[in-house]
Amino acid sequence: MPRIEKFKALVVDRDAAKHQFVEVRELNLADLMEGDVVVRVSHSTVNYKDGLAITGKLPVVRRFPMIPGIDFVGEVVTSDNPDFRPGDEVILNGWGVGEGHYGAYARYARVKGDWLIKKPGEIPTADTMAIGTAGYTAMLSIITLERFGVSPKSGPVVVTGATGGVGSVAVALLKKLGHHVVAVTGRVSEEEYLRGLGAAEIVDREELLDPAKLLDKERWAAGIDTVGANVLANVIAMTKPGGAIAACGNAGGMGLSTSVAPFILRGVSLLGINSVTQPRPAREEAWGRLVRDLDQKKLEAMTTTIGFDQIRETAERIVEGKVRGRVVVELG
Ligand code: NDP
C-alpha cells in the first residue's frame, strides 16, 4: 500500500439548522467510505446533477457530509476486487456516487469495483471525462432509439437542451451516424456552435414552452430530451406516427403534463433512460460506441477544462443553464 498523504476534498454538509453549505476539507484515506478499490482520481466533470448537489437546488445528496462528483477517471491504487489491479485506468459513472457514496471531487475515491469499467485503451484519459456521464447518457439514449428501430431513414431527430452536455454530445453523435439533427435551444445565439457540432436545424426553445396541444404539427421521427416539463410534452406532441422519444433529463423541471393522444393516435413511444444503474455490459457497449462514433475534434470544440477551485462556481452556472458543452475537472 503506497503511503498517501492528506488530500483535499470538496464537501457538502449541513449545519445544525439543516442548511446546506460547501467547503474544502483535508481528508485521509481512512475518511473515505467502504469499497474494495481505491482510485487516484485524475479527472472528473461538472454534470447538471453535480450542480444540483452542490447548490442544493434539488435533494440529490442523500447523506451528509458528502463529497459530490458523479463521475471520474483515474488509476487503481489498491484493489481487493479480482477484476482490477493497481495501475488499471478505470471509469466510474453513477451508481449513487456523489449522492449517497463519497464521489469524485477529491484526489482519491474508494468505491465498489463492480461500479467500475476499464478505460477503453483507444481514448485519452481526459477525453473520457470530456464525454463523462453526460456523453455516456447521450450514447445510451441513441442505443435505446436504435433498438427501437430508429435509423437515419426514419426522419429528423430532435435534441433538446442542445447546447448542454448531453445535448452537445447527442448532436455530434447523431450527425456522425447520419441523422438529420434538429437542435432545440434557449440560446439561439449559439447557432454557429450547434451547426459546427452537426445540427441541420435550430429551433428556439420558446416555441416549445407553452402547454402542449393534444397533437401538433409532425416535425421529427425521434428525439433525445434533456429538459422535461412542457418542452418534452411539446416534443411528444410533434413526433411523427410510430416515432420515439428518449427522455433522459429534467433541466426544465421534473413535471410532465401531456395527454395520451400522441401515444394512442400516433403510436408515439416514450423511452426512459437511466444511466445510473446500468449493468457493466451495457456500460461497456456504450463506451465502445463512444470511442467509435464520437468525432474527437467535435469533443474538443465542446469541452472546457477547469481546476478543483472552479468546481463550485461552475456548479452554480450549470444549474442556471449557463454552461455550454462539457466541463472537465483536472484533479491531478
Ligand atoms: P447541462 O446543464 O449541460 O444541459 C442542460 C441544458 O438544458 C442546458 O444547457 C440548456 O440548453 C437547457 N436548459 C437549462 N435550463 C433549462 C430550463 N430551465 N428550461 C429549459 N431548458 C433548460 O446538463 P447535462 O447535459 O449535464 O444534463 C442534462 C439533463 O440530463 C439534466 O437534467 C441531467 O440531470 C440529466 N441527466 C440524466 C441522466 C440519466 O441517467 N437519465 C444522466 C445524465 C444527465 P439550451 O440552452 O441549449 O436550451
Coordinates of C-alpha atoms and ligand atoms in Angstrom, one line a residue:
M1 CA 0.0 0.0 0.0
P2 CA 1.7 3.3 -1.1
R3 CA 1.8 6.0 1.6
I4 CA -0.9 8.6 0.8
E5 CA -0.7 12.0 2.4
K6 CA -3.8 14.0 3.3
F7 CA -5.7 15.2 0.3
K8 CA -8.3 18.0 -0.5
A9 CA -11.9 17.1 -1.0
L10 CA -14.9 19.3 -1.8
V11 CA -17.6 18.5 0.9
V12 CA -21.3 19.3 1.0
D13 CA -22.6 19.3 4.6
R14 CA -25.4 20.7 6.7
D15 CA -25.4 22.8 9.8
A16 CA -27.5 22.2 12.9
A17 CA -30.4 24.1 11.2
K18 CA -30.1 21.7 8.2
H19 CA -28.8 24.5 6.0
Q20 CA -26.5 23.1 3.3
F21 CA -23.0 24.5 2.9
V22 CA -20.0 23.6 0.9
E23 CA -16.3 23.7 2.0
V24 CA -12.9 22.2 1.2
R25 CA -11.7 19.7 3.8
E26 CA -8.4 17.8 4.2
L27 CA -9.1 14.0 4.4
N28 CA -7.2 10.8 4.8
L29 CA -7.9 7.5 3.0
A30 CA -9.4 6.3 6.3
D31 CA -12.1 9.0 6.0
L32 CA -13.4 7.6 2.7
M33 CA -16.4 5.2 2.6
E34 CA -16.3 1.5 2.2
G35 CA -15.3 -0.2 -1.1
D36 CA -12.9 -2.7 -2.4
V37 CA -11.0 -0.5 -4.9
V38 CA -9.1 2.8 -4.2
V39 CA -8.6 5.0 -7.2
R40 CA -6.4 8.0 -7.6
V41 CA -8.8 10.3 -9.4
S42 CA -7.2 12.3 -12.3
H43 CA -10.2 13.9 -13.9
S44 CA -13.9 14.5 -13.2
T45 CA -16.5 16.7 -14.7
V46 CA -19.4 19.0 -13.8
N47 CA -22.7 17.5 -14.8
Y48 CA -26.1 19.1 -14.2
K49 CA -26.6 16.7 -11.3
D50 CA -23.4 17.9 -9.7
G51 CA -24.8 21.4 -10.0
L52 CA -27.9 20.3 -8.2
A53 CA -25.9 18.5 -5.5
I54 CA -23.5 21.5 -4.8
T55 CA -26.2 24.2 -4.9
G56 CA -28.8 22.1 -3.1
K57 CA -31.4 23.1 -5.7
L58 CA -32.8 19.6 -5.7
P59 CA -32.2 17.0 -3.0
V60 CA -29.7 15.0 -4.9
V61 CA -27.4 14.4 -1.9
R62 CA -28.8 11.7 0.3
R63 CA -26.2 11.6 3.1
F64 CA -24.3 14.4 4.8
P65 CA -21.4 15.1 4.7
M66 CA -21.0 14.1 1.1
I67 CA -18.2 14.5 -1.5
P68 CA -20.1 15.3 -4.7
G69 CA -19.0 14.4 -8.2
I70 CA -20.9 11.6 -10.1
D71 CA -18.1 10.5 -12.4
F72 CA -14.4 10.1 -12.6
V73 CA -11.5 8.5 -14.4
G74 CA -8.3 7.5 -12.5
E75 CA -5.8 4.8 -11.7
V76 CA -6.4 2.0 -9.4
V77 CA -4.1 2.3 -6.3
T78 CA -5.2 -0.8 -4.4
S79 CA -7.8 -3.4 -5.2
D80 CA -9.4 -6.4 -3.3
N81 CA -11.6 -6.9 -6.4
P82 CA -10.4 -9.7 -8.8
D83 CA -11.4 -7.6 -11.8
F84 CA -8.9 -4.8 -11.1
R85 CA -5.3 -4.4 -10.4
P86 CA -3.1 -1.4 -9.3
G87 CA -2.3 0.6 -12.4
D88 CA -5.5 -0.1 -14.2
E89 CA -7.2 3.0 -15.6
V90 CA -10.9 3.0 -14.7
I91 CA -14.0 5.0 -15.3
L92 CA -17.0 5.5 -13.0
N93 CA -20.4 6.8 -13.9
G94 CA -23.2 7.0 -11.5
W95 CA -24.2 4.2 -9.0
G96 CA -25.1 6.9 -6.5
V97 CA -21.5 8.1 -6.2
G98 CA -21.6 11.8 -5.3
E99 CA -25.1 11.3 -4.0
G100 CA -25.1 8.6 -1.3
H101 CA -21.4 7.4 -1.6
Y102 CA -18.4 9.8 -1.5
G103 CA -17.7 11.0 -5.0
A104 CA -15.2 12.4 -7.5
Y105 CA -14.2 15.8 -6.2
A106 CA -11.2 14.6 -4.2
R107 CA -7.8 13.2 -5.2
Y108 CA -8.8 9.7 -4.0
A109 CA -12.1 7.7 -4.1
R110 CA -12.8 4.3 -2.6
V111 CA -15.7 2.5 -4.4
K112 CA -17.1 -0.9 -5.2
G113 CA -15.2 -2.5 -8.1
D114 CA -18.5 -3.6 -9.5
W115 CA -19.2 0.0 -10.3
L116 CA -16.1 0.5 -12.4
I117 CA -15.2 -0.3 -16.0
K118 CA -11.8 -0.4 -17.5
K119 CA -11.0 2.7 -19.6
P120 CA -11.0 1.8 -23.3
G121 CA -7.4 1.9 -24.4
E122 CA -8.0 3.9 -27.6
I123 CA -9.3 7.0 -25.8
P124 CA -7.1 9.6 -24.0
T125 CA -7.7 9.8 -20.2
A126 CA -9.0 13.4 -20.1
D127 CA -11.3 12.7 -23.1
T128 CA -13.3 10.1 -21.1
M129 CA -14.4 12.9 -18.8
A130 CA -14.9 15.4 -21.6
I131 CA -17.5 12.7 -22.5
G132 CA -18.4 12.0 -18.9
T133 CA -21.8 10.9 -17.7
A134 CA -23.5 13.4 -20.0
G135 CA -21.9 11.9 -23.1
Y136 CA -22.4 8.3 -21.9
T137 CA -26.1 9.1 -21.3
A138 CA -26.3 10.6 -24.8
M139 CA -24.9 7.3 -26.2
L140 CA -27.3 5.2 -24.0
S141 CA -30.2 7.3 -25.5
I142 CA -29.0 6.7 -29.0
I143 CA -28.6 2.9 -28.4
T144 CA -32.1 2.8 -27.0
L145 CA -33.5 4.6 -30.0
E146 CA -31.6 2.3 -32.4
R147 CA -33.0 -0.8 -30.5
F148 CA -36.5 0.7 -31.1
G149 CA -35.8 0.8 -34.8
V150 CA -34.8 4.4 -35.4
S151 CA -32.4 4.9 -38.3
P152 CA -31.3 7.9 -40.4
K153 CA -34.1 6.9 -42.8
S154 CA -36.7 7.3 -40.2
G155 CA -36.6 11.1 -40.4
P156 CA -35.3 14.1 -38.3
V157 CA -34.1 13.6 -34.7
V158 CA -34.7 16.4 -32.2
V159 CA -32.3 17.1 -29.3
T160 CA -33.4 19.5 -26.6
G161 CA -31.1 21.4 -24.3
A162 CA -28.8 21.1 -27.3
T163 CA -26.0 23.4 -26.1
G164 CA -25.7 21.4 -22.8
G165 CA -23.5 18.4 -22.1
V166 CA -25.9 15.6 -23.0
G167 CA -27.3 17.7 -25.8
S168 CA -23.9 18.7 -27.4
V169 CA -22.7 15.1 -27.4
A170 CA -26.0 13.8 -28.7
V171 CA -25.9 16.3 -31.6
A172 CA -22.4 15.3 -32.6
L173 CA -23.0 11.6 -32.3
L174 CA -26.3 11.7 -34.3
K175 CA -24.7 13.7 -37.1
K176 CA -21.8 11.2 -37.3
L177 CA -24.3 8.4 -37.5
G178 CA -26.0 10.1 -40.5
H179 CA -29.1 11.6 -38.9
H180 CA -30.7 15.0 -39.7
V181 CA -30.5 16.7 -36.4
V182 CA -32.9 19.4 -35.1
A183 CA -31.4 21.2 -32.1
V184 CA -33.7 22.9 -29.7
T185 CA -32.0 25.5 -27.6
G186 CA -32.7 28.5 -25.3
R187 CA -29.5 30.0 -26.7
V188 CA -30.1 30.6 -30.4
S189 CA -27.0 32.9 -30.3
E190 CA -25.1 29.6 -30.2
E191 CA -26.3 28.6 -33.7
E192 CA -22.8 28.6 -35.0
Y193 CA -21.6 26.2 -32.2
L194 CA -24.6 23.9 -32.8
R195 CA -24.1 23.8 -36.6
G196 CA -20.4 23.1 -36.0
L197 CA -21.4 20.0 -34.0
G198 CA -23.7 18.9 -36.7
A199 CA -27.2 20.4 -36.2
A200 CA -29.1 20.9 -39.5
E201 CA -31.9 23.0 -38.0
I202 CA -32.1 25.2 -34.9
V203 CA -35.4 25.6 -33.1
D204 CA -35.9 28.3 -30.4
R205 CA -36.9 26.7 -27.1
E206 CA -39.5 29.5 -26.8
E207 CA -41.6 27.6 -29.4
L208 CA -41.9 24.6 -27.0
L209 CA -42.6 26.3 -23.7
D210 CA -46.4 26.7 -23.7
P211 CA -48.6 23.8 -22.6
A212 CA -48.7 21.1 -25.4
K213 CA -51.7 20.7 -27.6
L214 CA -53.1 17.2 -27.8
L215 CA -51.4 16.7 -31.2
D216 CA -49.3 19.2 -33.0
K217 CA -47.6 19.6 -36.4
E218 CA -45.4 16.5 -37.1
R219 CA -41.8 17.7 -37.0
W220 CA -39.5 14.7 -36.2
A221 CA -39.4 11.0 -36.1
A222 CA -37.4 10.6 -32.9
G223 CA -35.7 12.6 -30.2
I224 CA -33.5 12.9 -27.1
D225 CA -35.0 15.1 -24.4
T226 CA -32.8 16.5 -21.7
V227 CA -35.3 19.1 -20.4
G228 CA -38.6 17.5 -19.4
A229 CA -41.7 19.6 -18.5
N230 CA -43.5 21.4 -21.3
V231 CA -40.6 21.1 -23.7
L232 CA -40.9 17.3 -23.6
A233 CA -44.7 17.4 -23.8
N234 CA -44.4 19.5 -27.0
V235 CA -41.7 17.3 -28.4
I236 CA -44.0 14.3 -27.9
A237 CA -47.0 16.1 -29.5
M238 CA -44.8 17.0 -32.5
T239 CA -43.5 13.4 -33.1
K240 CA -44.4 11.6 -36.3
P241 CA -46.5 8.4 -36.2
G242 CA -44.6 5.4 -34.9
G243 CA -41.7 7.7 -33.6
A244 CA -40.0 7.5 -30.2
I245 CA -38.5 10.0 -27.7
A246 CA -35.8 9.0 -25.3
A247 CA -36.4 11.0 -22.1
C248 CA -33.2 11.4 -20.1
G249 CA -33.3 14.8 -18.3
N250 CA -35.1 17.3 -16.2
A251 CA -33.2 20.6 -16.8
G252 CA -36.5 22.4 -17.3
G253 CA -38.3 20.6 -14.5
M254 CA -39.5 17.2 -13.2
G255 CA -43.1 17.6 -14.3
L256 CA -44.7 16.2 -17.5
S257 CA -48.2 17.3 -18.5
T258 CA -49.1 15.5 -21.6
S259 CA -52.1 13.6 -23.0
V260 CA -52.5 10.1 -24.3
A261 CA -53.3 11.4 -27.8
P262 CA -49.7 11.1 -29.2
F263 CA -49.5 7.6 -27.8
I264 CA -52.9 6.2 -28.9
L265 CA -53.4 8.2 -32.1
R266 CA -49.9 8.3 -33.5
G267 CA -48.3 5.3 -31.7
V268 CA -45.5 7.5 -30.3
S269 CA -43.3 5.9 -27.7
L270 CA -41.6 7.5 -24.7
L271 CA -38.5 5.6 -23.7
G272 CA -36.9 6.2 -20.3
I273 CA -33.1 6.5 -19.9
N274 CA -31.4 5.8 -16.6
S275 CA -27.7 5.8 -16.8
V276 CA -27.0 5.4 -13.0
T277 CA -27.5 1.7 -12.5
Q278 CA -26.8 0.2 -15.9
P279 CA -25.0 -3.2 -15.7
R280 CA -21.4 -3.4 -16.8
P281 CA -22.1 -4.9 -20.3
A282 CA -24.4 -2.0 -21.2
R283 CA -21.8 0.5 -19.9
E284 CA -19.0 -1.2 -21.9
E285 CA -21.2 -1.3 -25.0
A286 CA -21.9 2.5 -24.7
W287 CA -18.3 3.4 -24.1
G288 CA -17.2 1.2 -27.0
R289 CA -19.7 3.1 -29.2
L290 CA -18.4 6.4 -27.9
V291 CA -14.9 5.5 -28.9
R292 CA -16.1 4.6 -32.4
D293 CA -18.8 7.2 -33.1
L294 CA -17.7 10.4 -31.4
D295 CA -15.6 12.8 -33.5
Q296 CA -12.6 13.8 -31.4
K297 CA -12.5 17.3 -33.0
K298 CA -16.1 17.9 -32.0
L299 CA -15.4 16.7 -28.5
E300 CA -12.6 19.2 -28.2
A301 CA -14.9 22.0 -29.6
M302 CA -17.4 21.4 -26.8
T303 CA -15.0 21.0 -23.9
T304 CA -13.6 23.5 -21.3
T305 CA -11.1 22.4 -18.6
I306 CA -11.1 23.8 -15.1
G307 CA -9.3 23.1 -11.8
F308 CA -10.6 21.9 -8.4
D309 CA -11.0 25.5 -7.2
Q310 CA -13.5 26.3 -10.0
I311 CA -15.9 23.4 -9.4
R312 CA -18.3 25.4 -7.1
E313 CA -18.7 28.4 -9.4
T314 CA -19.2 26.1 -12.4
A315 CA -21.8 24.1 -10.5
E316 CA -23.7 27.4 -9.8
R317 CA -23.6 28.3 -13.5
I318 CA -24.7 24.9 -14.8
V319 CA -28.0 24.9 -12.9
E320 CA -28.6 28.4 -14.3
G321 CA -28.3 26.9 -17.8
K322 CA -25.1 29.0 -18.4
V323 CA -22.6 26.3 -19.2
R324 CA -22.0 25.3 -22.8
G325 CA -21.0 21.8 -23.7
R326 CA -18.8 19.8 -21.3
V327 CA -16.5 20.8 -18.4
V328 CA -13.6 18.6 -17.4
V329 CA -12.2 19.0 -13.9
E330 CA -8.4 18.3 -13.6
L331 CA -7.8 16.8 -10.1
G332 CA -4.2 15.6 -10.7
Ligands
NDP1 P1 -26.5 20.8 -18.9 O1 -26.8 21.9 -18.0 O2 -25.1 20.8 -19.5 O3 -27.5 20.9 -20.1 C1 -28.9 21.1 -19.9 C2 -29.3 22.1 -21.0 O4 -30.8 22.2 -20.9 C3 -28.8 23.5 -20.9 O5 -27.6 23.7 -21.5 C4 -29.9 24.3 -21.6 O6 -29.7 24.1 -23.0 C5 -31.1 23.5 -21.2 N1 -31.8 24.1 -20.1 C6 -31.2 24.6 -18.9 N2 -32.1 25.1 -18.1 C7 -33.3 25.0 -18.7 C8 -34.6 25.4 -18.4 N3 -34.9 25.9 -17.2 N4 -35.6 25.1 -19.2 C9 -35.3 24.5 -20.4 N5 -34.1 24.1 -20.8 C10 -33.1 24.4 -19.9 O7 -26.8 19.5 -18.2 P2 -26.4 18.0 -18.6 O8 -26.2 17.9 -20.0 O9 -25.3 17.5 -17.7 O10 -27.7 17.2 -18.2 C11 -28.9 17.4 -18.9 C12 -30.0 16.7 -18.2 O11 -29.9 15.3 -18.3 C13 -30.1 17.1 -16.7 O12 -31.4 17.2 -16.3 C14 -29.5 15.8 -16.1 O13 -29.9 15.7 -14.7 C15 -29.9 14.8 -17.0 N6 -29.1 13.5 -17.0 C16 -29.8 12.4 -16.8 C17 -29.1 11.2 -16.8 C18 -29.8 9.9 -16.6 O14 -29.3 8.9 -16.2 N7 -31.1 9.9 -17.0 C19 -27.6 11.2 -16.8 C20 -27.0 12.5 -17.1 C21 -27.8 13.6 -17.2 P3 -30.1 25.2 -24.1 O15 -29.6 26.5 -23.5 O16 -29.4 24.8 -25.3 O17 -31.5 25.2 -24.2

